[in-house]
Short mmCIF file of C-alpha atoms in Angstrom, two decimals:
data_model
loop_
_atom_site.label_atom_id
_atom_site.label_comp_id
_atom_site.label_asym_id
_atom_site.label_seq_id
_atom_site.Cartn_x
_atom_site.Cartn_y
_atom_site.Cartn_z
CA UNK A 5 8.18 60.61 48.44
CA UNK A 6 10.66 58.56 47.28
CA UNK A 7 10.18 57.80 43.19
CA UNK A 8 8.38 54.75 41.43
CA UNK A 9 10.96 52.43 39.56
CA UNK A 10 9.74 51.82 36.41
CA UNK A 11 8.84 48.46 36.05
CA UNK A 12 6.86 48.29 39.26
CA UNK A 13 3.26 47.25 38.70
CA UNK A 14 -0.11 48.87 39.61
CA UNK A 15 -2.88 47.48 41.74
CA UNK A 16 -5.26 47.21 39.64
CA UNK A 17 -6.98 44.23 37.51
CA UNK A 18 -5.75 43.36 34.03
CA UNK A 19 -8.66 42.46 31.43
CA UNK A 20 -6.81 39.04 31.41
CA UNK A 21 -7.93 38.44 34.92
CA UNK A 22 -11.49 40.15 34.01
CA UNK A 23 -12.32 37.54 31.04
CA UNK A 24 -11.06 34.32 33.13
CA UNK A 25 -13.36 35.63 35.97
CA UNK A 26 -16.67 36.88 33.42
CA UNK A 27 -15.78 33.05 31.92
CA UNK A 28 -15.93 31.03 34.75
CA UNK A 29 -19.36 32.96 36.31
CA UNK A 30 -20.86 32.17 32.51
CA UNK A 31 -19.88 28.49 33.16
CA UNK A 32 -21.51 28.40 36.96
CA UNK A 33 -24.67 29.87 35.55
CA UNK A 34 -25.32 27.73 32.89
CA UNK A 35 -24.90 24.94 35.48
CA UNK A 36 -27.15 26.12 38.33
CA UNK A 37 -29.79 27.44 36.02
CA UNK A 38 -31.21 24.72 35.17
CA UNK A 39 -31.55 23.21 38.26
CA UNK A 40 -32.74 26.56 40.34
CA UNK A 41 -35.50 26.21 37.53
CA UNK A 42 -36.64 22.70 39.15
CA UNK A 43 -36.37 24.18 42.50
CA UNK A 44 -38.84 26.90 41.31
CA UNK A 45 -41.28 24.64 39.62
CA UNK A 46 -41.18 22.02 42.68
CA UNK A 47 -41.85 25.11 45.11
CA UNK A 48 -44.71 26.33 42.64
CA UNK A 49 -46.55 22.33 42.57
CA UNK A 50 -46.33 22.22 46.29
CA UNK A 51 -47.23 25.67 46.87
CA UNK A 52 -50.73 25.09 44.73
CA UNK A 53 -51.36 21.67 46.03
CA UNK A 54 -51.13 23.10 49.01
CA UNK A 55 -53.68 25.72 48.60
CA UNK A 56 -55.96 22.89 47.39
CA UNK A 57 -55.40 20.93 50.75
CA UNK A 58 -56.52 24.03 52.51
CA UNK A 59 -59.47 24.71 50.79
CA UNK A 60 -60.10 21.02 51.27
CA UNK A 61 -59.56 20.72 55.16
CA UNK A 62 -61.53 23.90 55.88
CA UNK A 63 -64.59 22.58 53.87
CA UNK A 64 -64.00 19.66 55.85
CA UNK A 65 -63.89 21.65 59.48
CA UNK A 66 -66.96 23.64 58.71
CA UNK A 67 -69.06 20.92 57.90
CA UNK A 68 -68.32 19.80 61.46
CA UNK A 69 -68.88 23.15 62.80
CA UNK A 70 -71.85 24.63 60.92
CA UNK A 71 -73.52 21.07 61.14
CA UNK A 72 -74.70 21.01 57.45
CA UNK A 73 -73.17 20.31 53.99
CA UNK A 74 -70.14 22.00 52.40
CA UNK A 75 -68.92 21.89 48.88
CA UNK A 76 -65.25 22.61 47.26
CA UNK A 77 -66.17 23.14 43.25
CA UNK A 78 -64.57 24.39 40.37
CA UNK A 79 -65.03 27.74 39.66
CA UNK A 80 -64.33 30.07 36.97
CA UNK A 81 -66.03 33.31 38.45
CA UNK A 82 -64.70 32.65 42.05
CA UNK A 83 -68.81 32.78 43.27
CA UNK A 84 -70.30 29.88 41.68
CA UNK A 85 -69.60 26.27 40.54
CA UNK A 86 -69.29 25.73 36.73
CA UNK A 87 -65.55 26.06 34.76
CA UNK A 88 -62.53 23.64 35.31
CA UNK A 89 -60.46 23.22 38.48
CA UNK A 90 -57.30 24.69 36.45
CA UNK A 91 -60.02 28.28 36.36
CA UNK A 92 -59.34 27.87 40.09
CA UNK A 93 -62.20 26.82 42.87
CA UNK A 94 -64.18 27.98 46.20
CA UNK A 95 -65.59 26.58 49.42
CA UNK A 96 -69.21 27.43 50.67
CA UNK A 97 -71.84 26.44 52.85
CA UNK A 98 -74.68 24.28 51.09
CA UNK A 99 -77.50 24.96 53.36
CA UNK A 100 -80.23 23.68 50.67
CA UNK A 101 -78.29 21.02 49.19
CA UNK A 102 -78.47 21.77 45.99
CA UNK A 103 -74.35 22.28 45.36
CA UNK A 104 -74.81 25.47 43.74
CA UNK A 105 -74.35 28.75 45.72
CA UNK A 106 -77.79 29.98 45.90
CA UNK A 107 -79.37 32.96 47.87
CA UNK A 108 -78.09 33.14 51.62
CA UNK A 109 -75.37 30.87 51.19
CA UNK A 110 -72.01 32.22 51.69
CA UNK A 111 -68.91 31.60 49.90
CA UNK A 112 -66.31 30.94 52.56
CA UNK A 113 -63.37 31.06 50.26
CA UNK A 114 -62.34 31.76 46.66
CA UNK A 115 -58.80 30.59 44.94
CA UNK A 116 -58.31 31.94 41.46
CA UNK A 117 -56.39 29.15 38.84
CA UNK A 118 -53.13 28.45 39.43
CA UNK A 119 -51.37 30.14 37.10
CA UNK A 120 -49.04 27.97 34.78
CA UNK A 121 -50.78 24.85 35.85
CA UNK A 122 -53.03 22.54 35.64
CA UNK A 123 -55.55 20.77 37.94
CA UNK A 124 -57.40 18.02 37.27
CA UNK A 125 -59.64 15.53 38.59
CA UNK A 126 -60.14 11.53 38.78
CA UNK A 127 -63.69 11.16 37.62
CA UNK A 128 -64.85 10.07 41.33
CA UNK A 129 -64.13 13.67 41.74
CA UNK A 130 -65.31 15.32 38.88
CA UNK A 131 -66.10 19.16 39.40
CA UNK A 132 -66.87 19.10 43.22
CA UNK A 133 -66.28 17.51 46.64
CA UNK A 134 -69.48 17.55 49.16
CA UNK A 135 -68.75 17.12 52.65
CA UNK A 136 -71.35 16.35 54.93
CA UNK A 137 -72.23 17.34 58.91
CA UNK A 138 -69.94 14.17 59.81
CA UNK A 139 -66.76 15.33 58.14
CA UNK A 140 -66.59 12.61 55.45
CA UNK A 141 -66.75 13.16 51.80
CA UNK A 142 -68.94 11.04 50.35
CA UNK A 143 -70.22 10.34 46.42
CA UNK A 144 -73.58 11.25 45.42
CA UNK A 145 -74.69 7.36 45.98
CA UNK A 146 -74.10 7.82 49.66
CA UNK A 147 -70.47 5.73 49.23
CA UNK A 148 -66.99 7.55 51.21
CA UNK A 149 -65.15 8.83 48.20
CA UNK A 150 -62.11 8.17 47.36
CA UNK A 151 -60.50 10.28 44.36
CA UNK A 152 -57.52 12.41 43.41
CA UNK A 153 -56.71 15.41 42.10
CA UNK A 154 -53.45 16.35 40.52
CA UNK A 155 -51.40 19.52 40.49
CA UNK A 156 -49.41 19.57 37.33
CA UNK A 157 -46.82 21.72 34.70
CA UNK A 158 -46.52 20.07 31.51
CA UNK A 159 -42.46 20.32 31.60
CA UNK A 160 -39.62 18.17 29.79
CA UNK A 161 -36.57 17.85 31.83
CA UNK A 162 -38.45 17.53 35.24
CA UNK A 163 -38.68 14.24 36.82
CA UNK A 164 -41.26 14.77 38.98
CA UNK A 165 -43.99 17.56 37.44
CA UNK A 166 -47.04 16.14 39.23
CA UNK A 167 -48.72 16.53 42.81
CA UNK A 168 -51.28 14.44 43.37
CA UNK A 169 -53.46 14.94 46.25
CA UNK A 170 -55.94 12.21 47.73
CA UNK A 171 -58.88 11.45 48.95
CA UNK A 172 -58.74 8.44 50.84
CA UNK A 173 -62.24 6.71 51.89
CA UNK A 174 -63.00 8.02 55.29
CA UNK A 175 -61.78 11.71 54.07
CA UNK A 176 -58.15 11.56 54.90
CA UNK A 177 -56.39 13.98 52.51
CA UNK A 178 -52.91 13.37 51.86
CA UNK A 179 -50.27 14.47 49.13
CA UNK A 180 -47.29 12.99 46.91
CA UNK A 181 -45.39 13.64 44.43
CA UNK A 182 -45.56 11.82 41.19
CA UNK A 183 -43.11 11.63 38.07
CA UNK A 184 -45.67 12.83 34.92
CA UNK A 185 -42.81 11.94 32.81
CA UNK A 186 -43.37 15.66 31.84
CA UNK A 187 -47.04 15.76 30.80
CA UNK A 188 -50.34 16.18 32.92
CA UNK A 189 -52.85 13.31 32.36
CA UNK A 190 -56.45 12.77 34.30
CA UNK A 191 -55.33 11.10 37.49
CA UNK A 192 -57.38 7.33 38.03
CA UNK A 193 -59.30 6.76 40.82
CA UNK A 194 -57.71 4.43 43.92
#
C-alpha cells in the first residue's frame, strides 16, 4: 500500500459545508411553510364542504326513492335535530313530517362538526333542509329554497377561507370558493 502524502485530504464533510447546507434547508422551510399551510387549510374547506354536499345529495336521492320527506338538520348528538351546523348534522327519513326523528324513523347518516371550522347558515336555511318525494327543497311556505351555507376557518393570511355551498331554487347544489377576508360571517340568501 503505497503511503498517504501528507497534505492529501479526506472524504469526508467539513462543518463548513454542514452549516451552509443546515442554512439554506432553514431558509427553504421558512418559505414553503407557509404556503403548505394554505394548501392544508384549502384541502380541509373542500374536504368538509364536501361532506356537506353528500349529505345533501343523498337526502335529496332518498326522497326520490323512499317517496316521502327527508331532512338534513343540525345536530349536536348525531340522532336528533337541535345544536348548530358547526356541532355537525344528519340525514333521516321524515315519515310523519314532523322534522324531528321520532319513533321508526331512521337516521340514514350522521357527520360529527368539522373540527376547526365553522358552518353556518343563510337564514332561508336556518337549522334544516326538507326535501320532499319530488327531489326539490322547498321552504316551509311551500316556495323552492334557495339558501347557502358556508364552510369556514377564521384565518389571517388566507385569501380565500370560505366555501360556500348553494342551494339554488329547483335544488341544484353547487359550491365556490369565497375570499372571507379571513373571518366567517352568516352567508345572505341569493
Amino acid at each position: 500500500m503505497p503511503p498517504v502524502a501528507p497534505w492529501s485530504r479526506s472524504a469526508g464533510i467539513t462543518l463548513i459545508e454542514v452549516a451552509i447546507t443546515v442554512t439554506i434547508l432553514a431558509i427553504l422551510a421558512a418559505v414553503a411553510l407557509p404556503a403548505f399551510s394554505n394548501v392544508i387549510l384549502a384541502n380541509r374547506l373542500a374536504a368538509g364542504a364536501n361532506e356537506l354536499v353528500g349529505s345533501l345529495q343523498i337526502a335529496r336521492s332518498e326522497a326520490i326513492r323512499r317517496g316521502s320527506r327527508v331532512v338534513v338538520c343540525a345536530s349536536a348528538t348525531g340522532n336528533s335535530c337541535g345544536g348548530t351546523w358547526s356541532n355537525g348534522w344528519i340525514v333521516f327519513e321524515d315519515s310523519n313530517r314532523d322534522s324531528a326523528v321520532s319513533g321508526g324513523e331512521t337516521v340514514l347518516r350522521s357527520q360529527v362538526g368539522l373540527s376547526g371550522l365553522e358552518v353556518l347558515s343563510s337564514s332561508n336555511i336556518g337549522a334544516a333542509v326538507v326535501f320532499r318525494p319530488d327531489g326539490m327543497a322547498r321552504q316551509a311556505t311551500g316556495a323552492l329554497l334557495a339558501g347557502r351555507i358556508s364552510v369556514c376557518k377564521a384565518a389571517t393570511g388566507v385569501p380565500q377561507n370560505v366555501r360556500q355551498i348553494e342551494i339554488a331554487a329547483g335544488s341544484r347544489i353547487g359550491v365556490s370558493k369565497v375570499t372571507g377576508s379571513g373571518t366567517c360571517a352568516t352567508p345572505s340568501n341569493p
